[in-house]
PDB file of C-alpha atoms in Angstrom:
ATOM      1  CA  UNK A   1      56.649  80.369  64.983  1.00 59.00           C
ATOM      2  CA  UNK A   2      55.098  77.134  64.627  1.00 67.00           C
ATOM      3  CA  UNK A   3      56.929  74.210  66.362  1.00 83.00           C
ATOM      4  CA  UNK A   4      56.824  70.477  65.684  1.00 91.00           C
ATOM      5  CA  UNK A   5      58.199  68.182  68.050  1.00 92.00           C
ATOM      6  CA  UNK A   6      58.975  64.593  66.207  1.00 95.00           C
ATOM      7  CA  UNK A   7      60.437  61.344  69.182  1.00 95.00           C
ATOM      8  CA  UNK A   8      61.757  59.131  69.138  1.00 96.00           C
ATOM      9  CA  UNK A   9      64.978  61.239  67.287  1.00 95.00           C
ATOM     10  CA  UNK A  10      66.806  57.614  66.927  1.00 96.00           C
ATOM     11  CA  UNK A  11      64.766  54.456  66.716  1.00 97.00           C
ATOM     12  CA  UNK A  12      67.214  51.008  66.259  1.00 97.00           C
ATOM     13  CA  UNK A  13      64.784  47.607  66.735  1.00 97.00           C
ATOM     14  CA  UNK A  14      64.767  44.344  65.592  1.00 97.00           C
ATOM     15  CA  UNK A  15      62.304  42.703  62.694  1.00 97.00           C
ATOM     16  CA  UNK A  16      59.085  41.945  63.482  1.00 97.00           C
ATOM     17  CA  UNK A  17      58.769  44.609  66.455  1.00 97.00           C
ATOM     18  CA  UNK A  18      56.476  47.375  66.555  1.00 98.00           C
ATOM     19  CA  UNK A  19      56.835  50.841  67.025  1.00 97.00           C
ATOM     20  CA  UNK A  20      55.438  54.257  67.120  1.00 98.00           C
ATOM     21  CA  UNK A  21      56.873  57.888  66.164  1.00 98.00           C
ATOM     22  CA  UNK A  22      55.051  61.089  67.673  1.00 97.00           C
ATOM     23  CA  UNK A  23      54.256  64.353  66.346  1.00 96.00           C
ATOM     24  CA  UNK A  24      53.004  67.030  68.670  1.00 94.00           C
ATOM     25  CA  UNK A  25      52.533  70.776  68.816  1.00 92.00           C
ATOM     26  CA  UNK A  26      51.244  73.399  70.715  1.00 89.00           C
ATOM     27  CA  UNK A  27      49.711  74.934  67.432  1.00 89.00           C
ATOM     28  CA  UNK A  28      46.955  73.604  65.212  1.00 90.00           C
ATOM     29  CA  UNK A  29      47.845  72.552  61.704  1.00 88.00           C
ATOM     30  CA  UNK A  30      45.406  72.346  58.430  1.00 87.00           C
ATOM     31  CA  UNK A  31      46.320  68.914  57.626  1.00 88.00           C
ATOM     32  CA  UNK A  32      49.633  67.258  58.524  1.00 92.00           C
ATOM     33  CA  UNK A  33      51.825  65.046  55.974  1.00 93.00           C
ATOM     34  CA  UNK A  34      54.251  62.107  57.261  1.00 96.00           C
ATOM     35  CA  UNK A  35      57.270  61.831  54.373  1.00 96.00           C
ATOM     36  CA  UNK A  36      60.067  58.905  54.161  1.00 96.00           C
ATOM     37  CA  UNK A  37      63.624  59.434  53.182  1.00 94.00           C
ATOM     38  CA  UNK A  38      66.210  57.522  52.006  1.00 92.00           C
ATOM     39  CA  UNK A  39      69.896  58.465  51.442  1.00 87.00           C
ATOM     40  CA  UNK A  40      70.336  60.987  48.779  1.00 86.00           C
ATOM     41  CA  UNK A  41      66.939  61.478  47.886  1.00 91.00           C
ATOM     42  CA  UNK A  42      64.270  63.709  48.134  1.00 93.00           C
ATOM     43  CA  UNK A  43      61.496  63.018  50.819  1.00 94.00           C
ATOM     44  CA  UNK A  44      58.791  60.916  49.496  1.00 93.00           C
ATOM     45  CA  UNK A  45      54.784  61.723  50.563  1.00 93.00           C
ATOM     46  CA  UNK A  46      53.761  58.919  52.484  1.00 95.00           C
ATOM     47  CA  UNK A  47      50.352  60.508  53.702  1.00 94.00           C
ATOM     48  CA  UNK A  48      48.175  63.245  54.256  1.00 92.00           C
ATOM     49  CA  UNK A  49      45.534  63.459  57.182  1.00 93.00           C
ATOM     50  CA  UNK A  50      43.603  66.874  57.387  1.00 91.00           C
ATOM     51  CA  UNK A  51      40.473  65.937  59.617  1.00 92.00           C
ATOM     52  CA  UNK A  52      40.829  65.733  63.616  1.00 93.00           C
ATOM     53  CA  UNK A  53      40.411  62.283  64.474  1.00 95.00           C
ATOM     54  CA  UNK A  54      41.309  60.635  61.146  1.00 95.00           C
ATOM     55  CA  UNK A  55      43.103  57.351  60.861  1.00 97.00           C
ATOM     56  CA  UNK A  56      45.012  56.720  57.382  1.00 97.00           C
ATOM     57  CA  UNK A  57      46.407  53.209  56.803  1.00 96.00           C
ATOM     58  CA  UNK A  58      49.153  52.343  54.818  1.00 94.00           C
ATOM     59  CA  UNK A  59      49.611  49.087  54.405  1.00 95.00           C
ATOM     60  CA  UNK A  60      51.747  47.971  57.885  1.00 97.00           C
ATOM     61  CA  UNK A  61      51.932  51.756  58.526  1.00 97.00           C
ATOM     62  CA  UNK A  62      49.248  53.620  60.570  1.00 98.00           C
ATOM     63  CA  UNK A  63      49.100  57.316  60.490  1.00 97.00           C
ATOM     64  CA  UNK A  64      46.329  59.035  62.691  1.00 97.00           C
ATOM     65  CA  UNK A  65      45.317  62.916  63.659  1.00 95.00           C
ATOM     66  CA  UNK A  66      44.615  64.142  67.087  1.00 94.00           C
ATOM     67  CA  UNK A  67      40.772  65.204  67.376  1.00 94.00           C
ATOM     68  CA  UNK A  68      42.045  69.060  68.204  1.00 93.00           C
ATOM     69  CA  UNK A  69      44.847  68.841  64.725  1.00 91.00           C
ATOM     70  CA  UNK A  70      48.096  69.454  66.791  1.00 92.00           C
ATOM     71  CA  UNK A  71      49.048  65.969  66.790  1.00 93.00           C
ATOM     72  CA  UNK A  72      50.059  63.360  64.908  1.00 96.00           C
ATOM     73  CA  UNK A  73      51.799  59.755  65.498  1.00 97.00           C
ATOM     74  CA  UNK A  74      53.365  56.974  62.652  1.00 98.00           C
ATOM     75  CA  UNK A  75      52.469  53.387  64.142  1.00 98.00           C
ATOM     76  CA  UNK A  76      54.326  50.662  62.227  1.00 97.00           C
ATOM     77  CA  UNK A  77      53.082  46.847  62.971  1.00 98.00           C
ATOM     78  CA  UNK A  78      55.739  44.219  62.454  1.00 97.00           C
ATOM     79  CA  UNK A  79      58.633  46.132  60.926  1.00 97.00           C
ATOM     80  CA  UNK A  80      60.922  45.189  58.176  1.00 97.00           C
ATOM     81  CA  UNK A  81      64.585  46.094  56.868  1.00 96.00           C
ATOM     82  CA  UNK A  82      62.977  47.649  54.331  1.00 95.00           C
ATOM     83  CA  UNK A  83      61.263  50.421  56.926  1.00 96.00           C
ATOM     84  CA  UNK A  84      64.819  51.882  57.220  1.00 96.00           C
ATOM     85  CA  UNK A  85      64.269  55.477  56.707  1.00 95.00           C
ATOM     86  CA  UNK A  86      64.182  59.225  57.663  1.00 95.00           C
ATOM     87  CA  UNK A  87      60.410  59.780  59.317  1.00 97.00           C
ATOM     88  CA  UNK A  88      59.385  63.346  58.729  1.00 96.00           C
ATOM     89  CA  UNK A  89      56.226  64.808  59.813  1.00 96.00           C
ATOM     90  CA  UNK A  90      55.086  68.112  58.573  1.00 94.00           C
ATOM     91  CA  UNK A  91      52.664  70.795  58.923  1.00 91.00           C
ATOM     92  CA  UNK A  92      50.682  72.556  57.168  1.00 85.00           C
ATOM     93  CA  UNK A  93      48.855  76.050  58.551  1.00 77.00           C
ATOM     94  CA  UNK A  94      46.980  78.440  56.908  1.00 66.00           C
ATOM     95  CA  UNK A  95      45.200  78.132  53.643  1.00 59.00           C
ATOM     96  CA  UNK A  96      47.693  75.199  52.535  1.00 56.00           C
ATOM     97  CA  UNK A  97      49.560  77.399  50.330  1.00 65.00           C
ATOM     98  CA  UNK A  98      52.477  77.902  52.412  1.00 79.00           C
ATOM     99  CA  UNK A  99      55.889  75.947  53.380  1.00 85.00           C
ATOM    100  CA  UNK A 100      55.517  73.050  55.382  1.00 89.00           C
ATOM    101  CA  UNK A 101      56.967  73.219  59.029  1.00 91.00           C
ATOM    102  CA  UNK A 102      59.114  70.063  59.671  1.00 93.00           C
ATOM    103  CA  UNK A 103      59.936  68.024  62.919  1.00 93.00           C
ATOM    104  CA  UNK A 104      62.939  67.106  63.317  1.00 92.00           C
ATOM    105  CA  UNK A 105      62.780  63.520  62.039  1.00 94.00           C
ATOM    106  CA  UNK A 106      63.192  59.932  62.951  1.00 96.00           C
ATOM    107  CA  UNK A 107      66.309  58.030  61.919  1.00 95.00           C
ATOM    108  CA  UNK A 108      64.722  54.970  62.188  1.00 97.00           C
ATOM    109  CA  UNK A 109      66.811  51.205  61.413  1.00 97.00           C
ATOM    110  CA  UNK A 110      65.479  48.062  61.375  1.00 97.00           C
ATOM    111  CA  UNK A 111      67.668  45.328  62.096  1.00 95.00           C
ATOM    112  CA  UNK A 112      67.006  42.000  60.311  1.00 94.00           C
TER     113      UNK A 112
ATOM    114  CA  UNK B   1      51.821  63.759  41.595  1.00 76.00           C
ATOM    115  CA  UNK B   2      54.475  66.415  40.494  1.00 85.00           C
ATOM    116  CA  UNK B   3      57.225  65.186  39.150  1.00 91.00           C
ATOM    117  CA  UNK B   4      60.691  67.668  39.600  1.00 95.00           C
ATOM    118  CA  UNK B   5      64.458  67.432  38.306  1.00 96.00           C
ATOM    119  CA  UNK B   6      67.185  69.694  40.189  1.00 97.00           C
ATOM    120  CA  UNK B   7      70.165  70.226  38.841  1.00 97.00           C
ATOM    121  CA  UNK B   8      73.177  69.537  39.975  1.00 97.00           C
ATOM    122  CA  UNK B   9      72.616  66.647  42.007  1.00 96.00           C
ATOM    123  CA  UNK B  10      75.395  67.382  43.907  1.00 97.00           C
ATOM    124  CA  UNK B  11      78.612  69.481  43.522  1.00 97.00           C
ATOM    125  CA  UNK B  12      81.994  70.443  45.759  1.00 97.00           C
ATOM    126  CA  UNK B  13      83.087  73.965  45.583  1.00 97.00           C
ATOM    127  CA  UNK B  14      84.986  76.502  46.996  1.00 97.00           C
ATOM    128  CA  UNK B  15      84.597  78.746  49.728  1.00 97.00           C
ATOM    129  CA  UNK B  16      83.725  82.207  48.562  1.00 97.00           C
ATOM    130  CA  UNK B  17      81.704  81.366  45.574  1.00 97.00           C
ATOM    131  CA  UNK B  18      78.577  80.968  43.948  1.00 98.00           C
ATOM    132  CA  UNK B  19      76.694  77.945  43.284  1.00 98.00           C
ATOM    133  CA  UNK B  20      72.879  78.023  40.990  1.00 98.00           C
ATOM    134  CA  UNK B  21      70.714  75.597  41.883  1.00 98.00           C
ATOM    135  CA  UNK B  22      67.635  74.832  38.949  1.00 98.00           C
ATOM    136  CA  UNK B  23      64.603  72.962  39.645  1.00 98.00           C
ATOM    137  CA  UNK B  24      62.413  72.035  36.643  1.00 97.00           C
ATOM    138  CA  UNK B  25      58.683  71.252  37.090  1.00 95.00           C
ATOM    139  CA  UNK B  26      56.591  68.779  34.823  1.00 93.00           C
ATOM    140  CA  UNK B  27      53.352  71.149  35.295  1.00 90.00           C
ATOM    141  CA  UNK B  28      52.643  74.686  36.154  1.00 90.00           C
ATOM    142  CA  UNK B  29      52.402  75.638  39.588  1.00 89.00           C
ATOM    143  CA  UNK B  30      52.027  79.085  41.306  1.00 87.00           C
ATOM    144  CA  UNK B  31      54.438  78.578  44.001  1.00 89.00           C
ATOM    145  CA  UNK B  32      57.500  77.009  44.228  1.00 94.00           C
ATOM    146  CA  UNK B  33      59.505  76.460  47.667  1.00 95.00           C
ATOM    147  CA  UNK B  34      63.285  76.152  48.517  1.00 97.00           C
ATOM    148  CA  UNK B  35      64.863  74.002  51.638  1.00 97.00           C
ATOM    149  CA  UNK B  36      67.702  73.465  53.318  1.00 97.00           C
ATOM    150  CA  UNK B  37      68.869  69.921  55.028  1.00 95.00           C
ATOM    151  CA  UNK B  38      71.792  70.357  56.922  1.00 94.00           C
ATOM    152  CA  UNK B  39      73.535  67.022  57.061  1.00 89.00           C
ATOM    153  CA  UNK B  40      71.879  64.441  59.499  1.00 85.00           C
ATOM    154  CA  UNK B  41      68.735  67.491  59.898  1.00 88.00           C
ATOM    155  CA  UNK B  42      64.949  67.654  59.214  1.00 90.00           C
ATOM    156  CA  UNK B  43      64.485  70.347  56.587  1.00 94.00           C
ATOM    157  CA  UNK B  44      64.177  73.949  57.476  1.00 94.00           C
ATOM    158  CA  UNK B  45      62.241  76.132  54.498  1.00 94.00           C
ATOM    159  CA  UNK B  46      63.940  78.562  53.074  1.00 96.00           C
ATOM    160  CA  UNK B  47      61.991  80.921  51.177  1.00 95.00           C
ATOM    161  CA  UNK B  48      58.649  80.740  48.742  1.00 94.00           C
ATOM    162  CA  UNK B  49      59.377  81.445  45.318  1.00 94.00           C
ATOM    163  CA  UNK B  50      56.191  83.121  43.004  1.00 87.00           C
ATOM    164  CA  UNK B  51      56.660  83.982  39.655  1.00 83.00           C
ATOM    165  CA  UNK B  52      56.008  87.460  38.668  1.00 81.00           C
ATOM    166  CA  UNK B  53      56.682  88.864  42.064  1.00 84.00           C
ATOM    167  CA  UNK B  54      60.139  88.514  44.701  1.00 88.00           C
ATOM    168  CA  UNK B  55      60.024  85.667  46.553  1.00 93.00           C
ATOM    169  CA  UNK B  56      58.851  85.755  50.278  1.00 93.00           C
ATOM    170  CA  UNK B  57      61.949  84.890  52.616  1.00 95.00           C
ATOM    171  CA  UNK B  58      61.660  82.769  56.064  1.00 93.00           C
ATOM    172  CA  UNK B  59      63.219  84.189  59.309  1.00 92.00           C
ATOM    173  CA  UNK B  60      66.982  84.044  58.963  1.00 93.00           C
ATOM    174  CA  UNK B  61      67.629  83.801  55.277  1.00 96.00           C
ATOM    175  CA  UNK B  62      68.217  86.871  53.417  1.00 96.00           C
ATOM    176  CA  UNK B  63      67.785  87.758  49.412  1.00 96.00           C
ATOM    177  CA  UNK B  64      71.387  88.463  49.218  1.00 97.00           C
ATOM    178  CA  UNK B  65      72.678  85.134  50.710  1.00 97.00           C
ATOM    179  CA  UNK B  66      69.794  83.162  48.634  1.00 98.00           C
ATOM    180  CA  UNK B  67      68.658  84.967  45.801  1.00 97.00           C
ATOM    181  CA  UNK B  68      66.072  83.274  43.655  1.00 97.00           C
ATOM    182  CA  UNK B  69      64.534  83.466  40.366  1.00 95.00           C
ATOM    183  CA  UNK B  70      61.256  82.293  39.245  1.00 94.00           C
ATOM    184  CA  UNK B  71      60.915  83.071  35.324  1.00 92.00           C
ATOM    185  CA  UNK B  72      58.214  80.953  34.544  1.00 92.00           C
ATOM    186  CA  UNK B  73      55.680  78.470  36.349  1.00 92.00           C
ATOM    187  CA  UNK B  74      57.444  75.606  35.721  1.00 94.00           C
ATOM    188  CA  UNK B  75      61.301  76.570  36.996  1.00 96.00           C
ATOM    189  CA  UNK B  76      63.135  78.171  39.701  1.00 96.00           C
ATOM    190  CA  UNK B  77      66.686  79.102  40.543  1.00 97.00           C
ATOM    191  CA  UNK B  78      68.058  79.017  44.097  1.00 98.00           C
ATOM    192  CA  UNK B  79      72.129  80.553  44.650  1.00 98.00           C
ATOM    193  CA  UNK B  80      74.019  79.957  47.473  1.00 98.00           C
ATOM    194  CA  UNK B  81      76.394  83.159  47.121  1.00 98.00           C
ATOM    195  CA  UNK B  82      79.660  83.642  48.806  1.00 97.00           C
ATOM    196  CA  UNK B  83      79.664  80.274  50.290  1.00 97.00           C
ATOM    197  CA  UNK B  84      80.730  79.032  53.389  1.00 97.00           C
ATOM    198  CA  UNK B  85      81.334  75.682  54.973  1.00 96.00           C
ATOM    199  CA  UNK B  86      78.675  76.250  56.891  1.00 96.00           C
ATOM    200  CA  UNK B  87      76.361  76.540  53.573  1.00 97.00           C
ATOM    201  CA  UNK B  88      77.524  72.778  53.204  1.00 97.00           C
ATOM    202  CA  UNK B  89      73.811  71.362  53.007  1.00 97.00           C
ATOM    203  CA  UNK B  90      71.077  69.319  50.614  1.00 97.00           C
ATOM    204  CA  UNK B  91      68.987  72.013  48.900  1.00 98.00           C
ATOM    205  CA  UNK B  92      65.595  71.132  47.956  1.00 97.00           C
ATOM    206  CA  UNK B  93      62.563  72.723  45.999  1.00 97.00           C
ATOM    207  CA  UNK B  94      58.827  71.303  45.964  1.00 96.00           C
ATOM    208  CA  UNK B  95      55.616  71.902  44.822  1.00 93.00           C
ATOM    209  CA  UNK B  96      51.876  71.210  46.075  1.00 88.00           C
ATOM    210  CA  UNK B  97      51.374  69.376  42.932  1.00 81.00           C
ATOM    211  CA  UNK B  98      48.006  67.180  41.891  1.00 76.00           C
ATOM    212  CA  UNK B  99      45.480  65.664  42.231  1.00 74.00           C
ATOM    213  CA  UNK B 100      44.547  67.309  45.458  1.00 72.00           C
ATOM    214  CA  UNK B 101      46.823  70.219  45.589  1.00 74.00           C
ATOM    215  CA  UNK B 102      47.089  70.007  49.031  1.00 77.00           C
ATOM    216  CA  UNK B 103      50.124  67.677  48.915  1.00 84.00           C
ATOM    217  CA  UNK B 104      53.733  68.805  48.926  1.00 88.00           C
ATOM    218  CA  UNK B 105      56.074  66.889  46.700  1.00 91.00           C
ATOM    219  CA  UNK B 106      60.123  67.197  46.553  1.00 95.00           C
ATOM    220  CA  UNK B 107      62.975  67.037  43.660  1.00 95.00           C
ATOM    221  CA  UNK B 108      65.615  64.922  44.859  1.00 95.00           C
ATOM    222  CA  UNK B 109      67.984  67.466  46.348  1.00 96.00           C
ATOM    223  CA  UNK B 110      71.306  68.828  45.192  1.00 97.00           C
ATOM    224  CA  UNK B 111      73.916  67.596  47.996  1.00 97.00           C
ATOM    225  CA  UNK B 112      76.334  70.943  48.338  1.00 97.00           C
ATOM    226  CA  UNK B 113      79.791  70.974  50.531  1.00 97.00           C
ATOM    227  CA  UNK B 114      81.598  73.643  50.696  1.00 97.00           C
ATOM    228  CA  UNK B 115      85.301  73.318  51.239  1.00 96.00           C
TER     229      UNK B 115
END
């Protein structure tokens, strides 16, 4: 069974402060996918990276892929209220055509 | 991307029975998938759902807790039978929908507690 560990679990900081959530696992993933999600909805795709080494960026957000594809970390620069979310990362083995394996999440808050 | 409707968004029933969960599709896919969010949890999957054949079940969910239907490539079913509190959960099907097809996407969950 694949495992994803996702930390911080709980993340509470103030506006304007940076931070950084961590993905790791022992196992190597296809391509990993970091989701948001809000209160009674569905998790939303924030971004796919599927080459070792890659670095996605998202605006303030900065996703990037370990060189060997077990890890994965969510850097946020100068955070706003509007960050307040559910962080999920998620992997992807195989061909791609299977279920994604979740960590556990991030509750993160910003406070203004 | 994908764009899927579940229905209900949420509902309260009673312990003991059944609930049927549909999630609707605006394209044909091959596979559709089923999770669970127990409240304040990451999701766990559930089960894979491919039409023409029985759906593929993860570790610790069985067909007769969970079965599912998969009728055409655009719509699933999911039942939670002879509920429990402990069934009390956010249910949630995706897709790997365009343009890459490489890309999960989720319907907006159906919130289920179980009294």
């Amino acid at each position: 069974t694949q495992l994803l560990e996702q930390s911080p679990q709980f993340l509470s900081i103030q506006e304007g402060e940076n931070l950084t959530v961590y993905c790791n696992s022992s196992s190597v993933f296809s391509s990993l996918q970091w989701y948001r999600q809000e209160p009674g909805e569905g998790p939303v795709l924030l971004v796919t990276v599927v080459t070792g080494g890659e670095v996605k960026k998202l605006k303030r957000l900065t996703f990037q892929f370990g060189d060997a594809r077990k890890d994965s970390s969510l850097h946020i620069t100068a955070a706003q209220p509007g960050d307040t979310g559910l962080y999920l990362c998620a992997g992807v083995s195989g061909g791609g055509a299977d279920g994604l394996t979740f960590g556990k999440g991030t509750h993160l808050i910003i406070q203004p | 991307s994908a764009v899927i409707s579940q229905k209900p968004s949420r509902d309260i029933c009673q312990r003991g029975t059944s609930l049927t969960i549909q999630c609707q599709v605006d394209s044909q896919v091959t596979m559709m998938f089923w999770y669970r969010q127990q409240p304040g949890q990451s999701l766990t999957l559930i089960a894979t759902a491919n039409q023409g054949s029985e759906a593929t079940y993860e570790s610790g969910f069985v067909i007769d807790k969970f079965p599912i239907s998969r009728p055409n490539l655009t719509f699933s079913t999911l039942t939670v039978s002879n509920m429990s509190p402990e069934d009390s959960s956010i249910y949630l099907c995706s897709v790997y929908g365009p343009p890459s097809y490489n890309e999960q996407f989720f319907g907006p969950g159906t919130r289920l507690t179980v009294l």
